[in-house]
Structures are given as C-alpha cells and as structure tokens.
mmCIF file of N, CA and C in Angstrom:
data_model
loop_
_atom_site.group_PDB
_atom_site.id
_atom_site.type_symbol
_atom_site.label_atom_id
_atom_site.label_comp_id
_atom_site.label_asym_id
_atom_site.label_seq_id
_atom_site.Cartn_x
_atom_site.Cartn_y
_atom_site.Cartn_z
ATOM 1 N N UNK A 25 1.583 -7.209 22.749
ATOM 2 C CA UNK A 25 0.987 -7.966 22.108
ATOM 3 C C UNK A 25 0.430 -7.078 20.609
ATOM 4 N N UNK A 26 0.076 -5.892 21.195
ATOM 5 C CA UNK A 26 -0.578 -4.679 20.488
ATOM 6 C C UNK A 26 0.478 -4.080 19.396
ATOM 7 N N UNK A 27 2.110 -3.976 19.532
ATOM 8 C CA UNK A 27 2.674 -3.526 18.606
ATOM 9 C C UNK A 27 3.113 -4.585 17.754
ATOM 10 N N UNK A 28 2.510 -5.314 17.963
ATOM 11 C CA UNK A 28 3.064 -6.643 16.916
ATOM 12 C C UNK A 28 2.298 -6.989 16.258
ATOM 13 N N UNK A 29 0.903 -6.536 16.980
ATOM 14 C CA UNK A 29 -0.284 -6.631 15.848
ATOM 15 C C UNK A 29 -0.382 -5.688 14.528
ATOM 16 N N UNK A 30 0.383 -4.154 15.540
ATOM 17 C CA UNK A 30 0.842 -3.062 14.508
ATOM 18 C C UNK A 30 1.478 -3.034 13.354
ATOM 19 N N UNK A 31 2.752 -3.865 13.744
ATOM 20 C CA UNK A 31 3.372 -4.164 12.382
ATOM 21 C C UNK A 31 3.304 -5.236 12.091
ATOM 22 N N UNK A 32 2.146 -6.521 12.081
ATOM 23 C CA UNK A 32 1.815 -7.374 11.471
ATOM 24 C C UNK A 32 1.248 -6.754 10.191
ATOM 25 N N UNK A 33 0.345 -5.713 10.917
ATOM 26 C CA UNK A 33 -0.562 -4.589 9.451
ATOM 27 C C UNK A 33 0.098 -3.978 8.940
ATOM 28 N N UNK A 34 1.216 -3.991 9.542
ATOM 29 C CA UNK A 34 2.007 -2.476 8.460
ATOM 30 C C UNK A 34 2.812 -3.810 6.893
ATOM 31 N N UNK A 35 3.187 -5.000 7.392
ATOM 32 C CA UNK A 35 3.609 -5.775 6.535
ATOM 33 C C UNK A 35 2.492 -5.980 5.872
ATOM 34 N N UNK A 36 0.858 -6.089 6.413
ATOM 35 C CA UNK A 36 0.079 -6.974 5.396
ATOM 36 C C UNK A 36 -0.240 -5.747 4.417
ATOM 37 N N UNK A 37 0.056 -4.211 4.565
ATOM 38 C CA UNK A 37 -0.311 -3.512 3.674
ATOM 39 C C UNK A 37 0.645 -3.269 2.763
ATOM 40 N N UNK A 38 1.818 -3.653 3.093
ATOM 41 C CA UNK A 38 3.095 -2.993 2.039
ATOM 42 C C UNK A 38 2.419 -4.796 0.757
ATOM 43 N N UNK A 39 1.791 -6.106 1.704
ATOM 44 C CA UNK A 39 1.583 -6.840 0.443
ATOM 45 C C UNK A 39 0.481 -6.538 -0.481
ATOM 46 N N UNK A 40 -0.566 -5.836 0.280
ATOM 47 C CA UNK A 40 -1.363 -5.573 -0.225
ATOM 48 C C UNK A 40 -1.249 -4.457 -1.786
ATOM 49 N N UNK A 41 -0.125 -3.752 -1.041
ATOM 50 C CA UNK A 41 0.478 -2.881 -1.866
ATOM 51 C C UNK A 41 1.531 -3.489 -3.292
ATOM 52 N N UNK A 42 1.686 -4.412 -3.047
ATOM 53 C CA UNK A 42 2.430 -5.490 -4.419
ATOM 54 C C UNK A 42 1.731 -6.390 -4.882
ATOM 55 N N UNK A 43 0.407 -6.460 -4.602
ATOM 56 C CA UNK A 43 -0.656 -6.630 -5.898
ATOM 57 C C UNK A 43 -1.284 -5.911 -6.051
ATOM 58 N N UNK A 44 -1.363 -4.900 -6.041
ATOM 59 C CA UNK A 44 -1.071 -3.626 -7.288
ATOM 60 C C UNK A 44 -0.354 -3.848 -8.501
ATOM 61 N N UNK A 45 0.862 -4.292 -8.403
ATOM 62 C CA UNK A 45 1.793 -4.590 -9.433
ATOM 63 C C UNK A 45 1.596 -5.511 -10.479
ATOM 64 N N UNK A 46 0.944 -6.580 -9.737
ATOM 65 C CA UNK A 46 0.673 -8.099 -10.187
ATOM 66 C C UNK A 46 -0.506 -7.353 -10.764
ATOM 67 N N UNK A 47 -1.753 -7.087 -10.210
ATOM 68 C CA UNK A 47 -2.420 -6.678 -11.872
ATOM 69 C C UNK A 47 -2.573 -5.395 -12.749
ATOM 70 N N UNK A 48 -1.314 -4.851 -12.813
ATOM 71 C CA UNK A 48 -0.222 -4.154 -13.298
ATOM 72 C C UNK A 48 -0.334 -4.510 -14.641
ATOM 73 N N UNK A 49 0.554 -5.716 -14.378
ATOM 74 C CA UNK A 49 1.411 -6.160 -15.032
ATOM 75 C C UNK A 49 0.404 -7.203 -16.137
ATOM 76 N N UNK A 50 -0.127 -7.972 -15.620
ATOM 77 C CA UNK A 50 -1.454 -8.808 -15.850
ATOM 78 C C UNK A 50 -2.565 -7.560 -16.636
ATOM 79 N N UNK A 51 -2.737 -6.117 -16.551
ATOM 80 C CA UNK A 51 -3.577 -5.794 -17.788
ATOM 81 C C UNK A 51 -2.258 -5.443 -18.495
ATOM 82 N N UNK A 52 -1.347 -5.266 -18.273
ATOM 83 C CA UNK A 52 -0.074 -5.053 -19.603
ATOM 84 C C UNK A 52 0.445 -5.942 -20.905
ATOM 85 N N UNK A 53 -0.610 -7.532 -20.165
ATOM 86 C CA UNK A 53 -0.810 -8.575 -20.732
ATOM 87 C C UNK A 53 -2.012 -8.415 -22.529
ATOM 88 N N UNK A 54 -2.936 -7.586 -21.694
ATOM 89 C CA UNK A 54 -3.958 -8.301 -22.614
ATOM 90 C C UNK A 54 -4.199 -6.766 -23.342
ATOM 91 N N UNK A 55 -5.073 -6.998 -24.357
ATOM 92 C CA UNK A 55 -5.204 -6.245 -25.330
ATOM 93 C C UNK A 55 -5.417 -4.644 -24.995
ATOM 94 N N UNK A 56 -5.050 -3.099 -25.156
ATOM 95 C CA UNK A 56 -5.303 -2.314 -25.073
ATOM 96 C C UNK A 56 -6.801 -2.185 -25.229
ATOM 97 N N UNK A 57 -7.028 -1.571 -23.899
ATOM 98 C CA UNK A 57 -8.754 -1.192 -23.955
ATOM 99 C C UNK A 57 -10.201 -2.179 -24.072
ATOM 100 N N UNK A 58 -9.233 -3.958 -24.074
ATOM 101 C CA UNK A 58 -10.106 -4.694 -24.131
ATOM 102 C C UNK A 58 -10.419 -4.965 -22.817
ATOM 103 N N UNK A 59 -11.708 -6.032 -22.198
ATOM 104 C CA UNK A 59 -12.479 -6.060 -21.127
ATOM 105 C C UNK A 59 -11.580 -6.410 -19.997
ATOM 106 N N UNK A 60 -10.371 -7.037 -20.477
ATOM 107 C CA UNK A 60 -9.848 -7.442 -19.252
ATOM 108 C C UNK A 60 -8.547 -6.678 -19.153
ATOM 109 N N UNK A 61 -8.403 -6.016 -20.230
ATOM 110 C CA UNK A 61 -7.161 -4.797 -19.972
ATOM 111 C C UNK A 61 -7.866 -3.914 -18.543
ATOM 112 N N UNK A 62 -9.332 -3.763 -19.122
ATOM 113 C CA UNK A 62 -10.151 -2.544 -17.796
ATOM 114 C C UNK A 62 -10.013 -3.069 -16.775
ATOM 115 N N UNK A 63 -10.588 -3.997 -16.926
ATOM 116 C CA UNK A 63 -10.494 -5.017 -15.501
ATOM 117 C C UNK A 63 -9.503 -5.456 -13.722
ATOM 118 N N UNK A 64 -8.088 -5.392 -15.066
ATOM 119 C CA UNK A 64 -7.085 -5.422 -14.445
ATOM 120 C C UNK A 64 -6.794 -4.290 -13.452
ATOM 121 N N UNK A 65 -6.923 -2.758 -15.047
ATOM 122 C CA UNK A 65 -6.890 -1.832 -14.505
ATOM 123 C C UNK A 65 -7.689 -1.467 -12.988
ATOM 124 N N UNK A 66 -8.691 -1.803 -13.113
ATOM 125 C CA UNK A 66 -9.660 -1.332 -12.061
ATOM 126 C C UNK A 66 -9.392 -1.967 -11.124
ATOM 127 N N UNK A 67 -8.609 -3.287 -11.104
ATOM 128 C CA UNK A 67 -8.062 -3.975 -10.071
ATOM 129 C C UNK A 67 -6.895 -3.367 -9.138
ATOM 130 N N UNK A 68 -6.028 -2.527 -10.326
ATOM 131 C CA UNK A 68 -5.162 -1.803 -9.726
ATOM 132 C C UNK A 68 -5.101 -0.790 -8.968
ATOM 133 N N UNK A 69 -6.134 -0.600 -9.799
ATOM 134 C CA UNK A 69 -7.244 1.414 -8.799
ATOM 135 C C UNK A 69 -7.277 1.193 -7.470
ATOM 136 N N UNK A 70 -8.450 -0.036 -7.651
ATOM 137 C CA UNK A 70 -8.786 -0.803 -6.215
ATOM 138 C C UNK A 70 -8.194 -0.838 -5.404
ATOM 139 N N UNK A 71 -7.125 -1.831 -5.262
ATOM 140 C CA UNK A 71 -6.132 -2.028 -4.589
ATOM 141 C C UNK A 71 -5.100 -1.034 -4.305
ATOM 142 N N UNK A 72 -4.829 -0.011 -4.824
ATOM 143 C CA UNK A 72 -3.898 0.985 -4.033
ATOM 144 C C UNK A 72 -5.383 1.983 -3.647
ATOM 145 N N UNK A 73 -6.558 2.072 -4.043
ATOM 146 C CA UNK A 73 -7.327 2.564 -2.825
ATOM 147 C C UNK A 73 -7.218 2.420 -1.199
ATOM 148 N N UNK A 74 -7.661 0.670 -1.460
ATOM 149 C CA UNK A 74 -7.504 0.406 -0.302
ATOM 150 C C UNK A 74 -6.034 0.692 0.289
ATOM 151 N N UNK A 75 -5.435 0.360 -0.438
ATOM 152 C CA UNK A 75 -3.906 0.638 0.556
ATOM 153 C C UNK A 75 -3.550 2.040 1.322
ATOM 154 N N UNK A 76 -4.501 3.091 -0.250
ATOM 155 C CA UNK A 76 -4.093 4.444 1.012
ATOM 156 C C UNK A 76 -4.687 4.521 1.938
ATOM 157 N N UNK A 77 -5.918 3.761 2.092
ATOM 158 C CA UNK A 77 -6.711 4.113 3.482
ATOM 159 C C UNK A 77 -6.035 2.947 4.240
ATOM 160 N N UNK A 78 -5.245 2.273 4.475
ATOM 161 C CA UNK A 78 -4.721 0.954 5.193
ATOM 162 C C UNK A 78 -3.586 2.026 5.828
ATOM 163 N N UNK A 79 -2.799 2.643 4.419
ATOM 164 C CA UNK A 79 -1.787 3.069 4.967
ATOM 165 C C UNK A 79 -1.947 4.326 6.384
ATOM 166 N N UNK A 80 -2.664 5.158 5.776
ATOM 167 C CA UNK A 80 -3.050 6.436 6.605
ATOM 168 C C UNK A 80 -3.864 6.379 8.463
ATOM 169 N N UNK A 81 -3.926 4.615 8.316
ATOM 170 C CA UNK A 81 -4.690 4.198 9.587
ATOM 171 C C UNK A 81 -3.407 4.166 10.538
ATOM 172 N N UNK A 82 -2.655 3.405 9.484
ATOM 173 C CA UNK A 82 -1.041 3.139 10.073
ATOM 174 C C UNK A 82 -0.456 3.992 10.195
ATOM 175 N N UNK A 83 -0.068 5.083 9.952
ATOM 176 C CA UNK A 83 0.274 6.013 10.267
ATOM 177 C C UNK A 83 -0.094 6.682 11.460
ATOM 178 N N UNK A 84 -1.489 6.597 11.435
ATOM 179 C CA UNK A 84 -2.564 7.301 12.583
ATOM 180 C C UNK A 84 -1.940 6.502 14.300
ATOM 181 N N UNK A 85 -1.745 5.729 13.846
ATOM 182 C CA UNK A 85 -1.470 4.092 15.149
ATOM 183 C C UNK A 85 -0.175 4.167 15.282
ATOM 184 N N UNK A 86 1.081 4.152 15.050
ATOM 185 C CA UNK A 86 2.332 4.105 14.735
ATOM 186 C C UNK A 86 2.912 5.669 15.315
ATOM 187 N N UNK A 87 3.707 5.780 16.550
ATOM 188 C CA UNK A 87 4.069 6.837 16.966
ATOM 189 C C UNK A 87 5.357 7.280 15.801
ATOM 190 N N UNK A 88 5.610 8.300 15.374
ATOM 191 C CA UNK A 88 6.265 8.937 14.767
ATOM 192 C C UNK A 88 6.987 10.252 15.248
ATOM 193 N N UNK A 89 8.009 10.212 15.971
ATOM 194 C CA UNK A 89 8.503 11.663 16.625
ATOM 195 C C UNK A 89 9.087 12.299 16.029
ATOM 196 N N UNK A 90 8.671 13.456 15.997
ATOM 197 C CA UNK A 90 9.965 14.514 15.214
ATOM 198 C C UNK A 90 11.790 13.913 15.047
ATOM 199 N N UNK A 91 12.546 13.274 16.159
ATOM 200 C CA UNK A 91 13.544 13.298 16.485
ATOM 201 C C UNK A 91 13.296 11.771 14.921
ATOM 202 N N UNK A 92 12.151 10.958 14.767
ATOM 203 C CA UNK A 92 12.781 10.227 14.221
ATOM 204 C C UNK A 92 12.373 10.096 12.949
ATOM 205 N N UNK A 93 11.865 11.870 12.574
ATOM 206 C CA UNK A 93 11.480 11.538 11.752
ATOM 207 C C UNK A 93 12.540 12.839 10.353
ATOM 208 N N UNK A 94 13.130 13.365 11.797
ATOM 209 C CA UNK A 94 14.115 14.620 10.916
ATOM 210 C C UNK A 94 15.797 14.027 11.985
ATOM 211 N N UNK A 95 15.883 12.740 11.315
ATOM 212 C CA UNK A 95 17.773 12.781 12.314
ATOM 213 C C UNK A 95 18.956 13.606 12.629
ATOM 214 N N UNK A 96 18.851 14.423 11.419
ATOM 215 C CA UNK A 96 20.034 15.783 11.372
ATOM 216 C C UNK A 96 20.165 16.609 12.296
ATOM 217 N N UNK A 97 18.417 16.888 12.312
ATOM 218 C CA UNK A 97 18.041 17.746 13.300
ATOM 219 C C UNK A 97 18.323 17.933 14.877
ATOM 220 N N UNK A 98 19.291 18.642 15.158
ATOM 221 C CA UNK A 98 20.007 18.658 16.521
ATOM 222 C C UNK A 98 18.457 17.925 17.604
#
C-alpha cells in the first residue's frame, strides 16, 4: 500500500510540474512586464520551486539502486 502511495505522489508531482507550462503559456499571452505577466511568471517560478522540493522528497523515498541507475555496467 505504501508503494502505491509513493507512485501516486510521483504522478501528482508530475502533474504539478505540468501546471508550470500552463502558467508560462498564460504569461506569454500578456504584454511584457504587465502585472498579469509578472503574476503568471511568479506562479511559474513558485510551482517549479514546489516541484523541486517534492521531487527531492520522492527521490529520497523511492529506492534507486546502482544496477537500475546504470544498466550498462556489469
């Protein structure tokens, strides 16, 4: 059960990452340096910061042994 929750968290983290693209696209539709542009750009940076923290937590909890990281090594 705990393993399933880890992978659900992984998928949720990827979903959070994809929202940064949405905010970036919304920022690109605004005039450069307008309040809307700055707000969506700040949202993009904020979401990427949250993603970075969550990604580090997931890496810490999911086992990645050396054979999985380097399959070409004997």
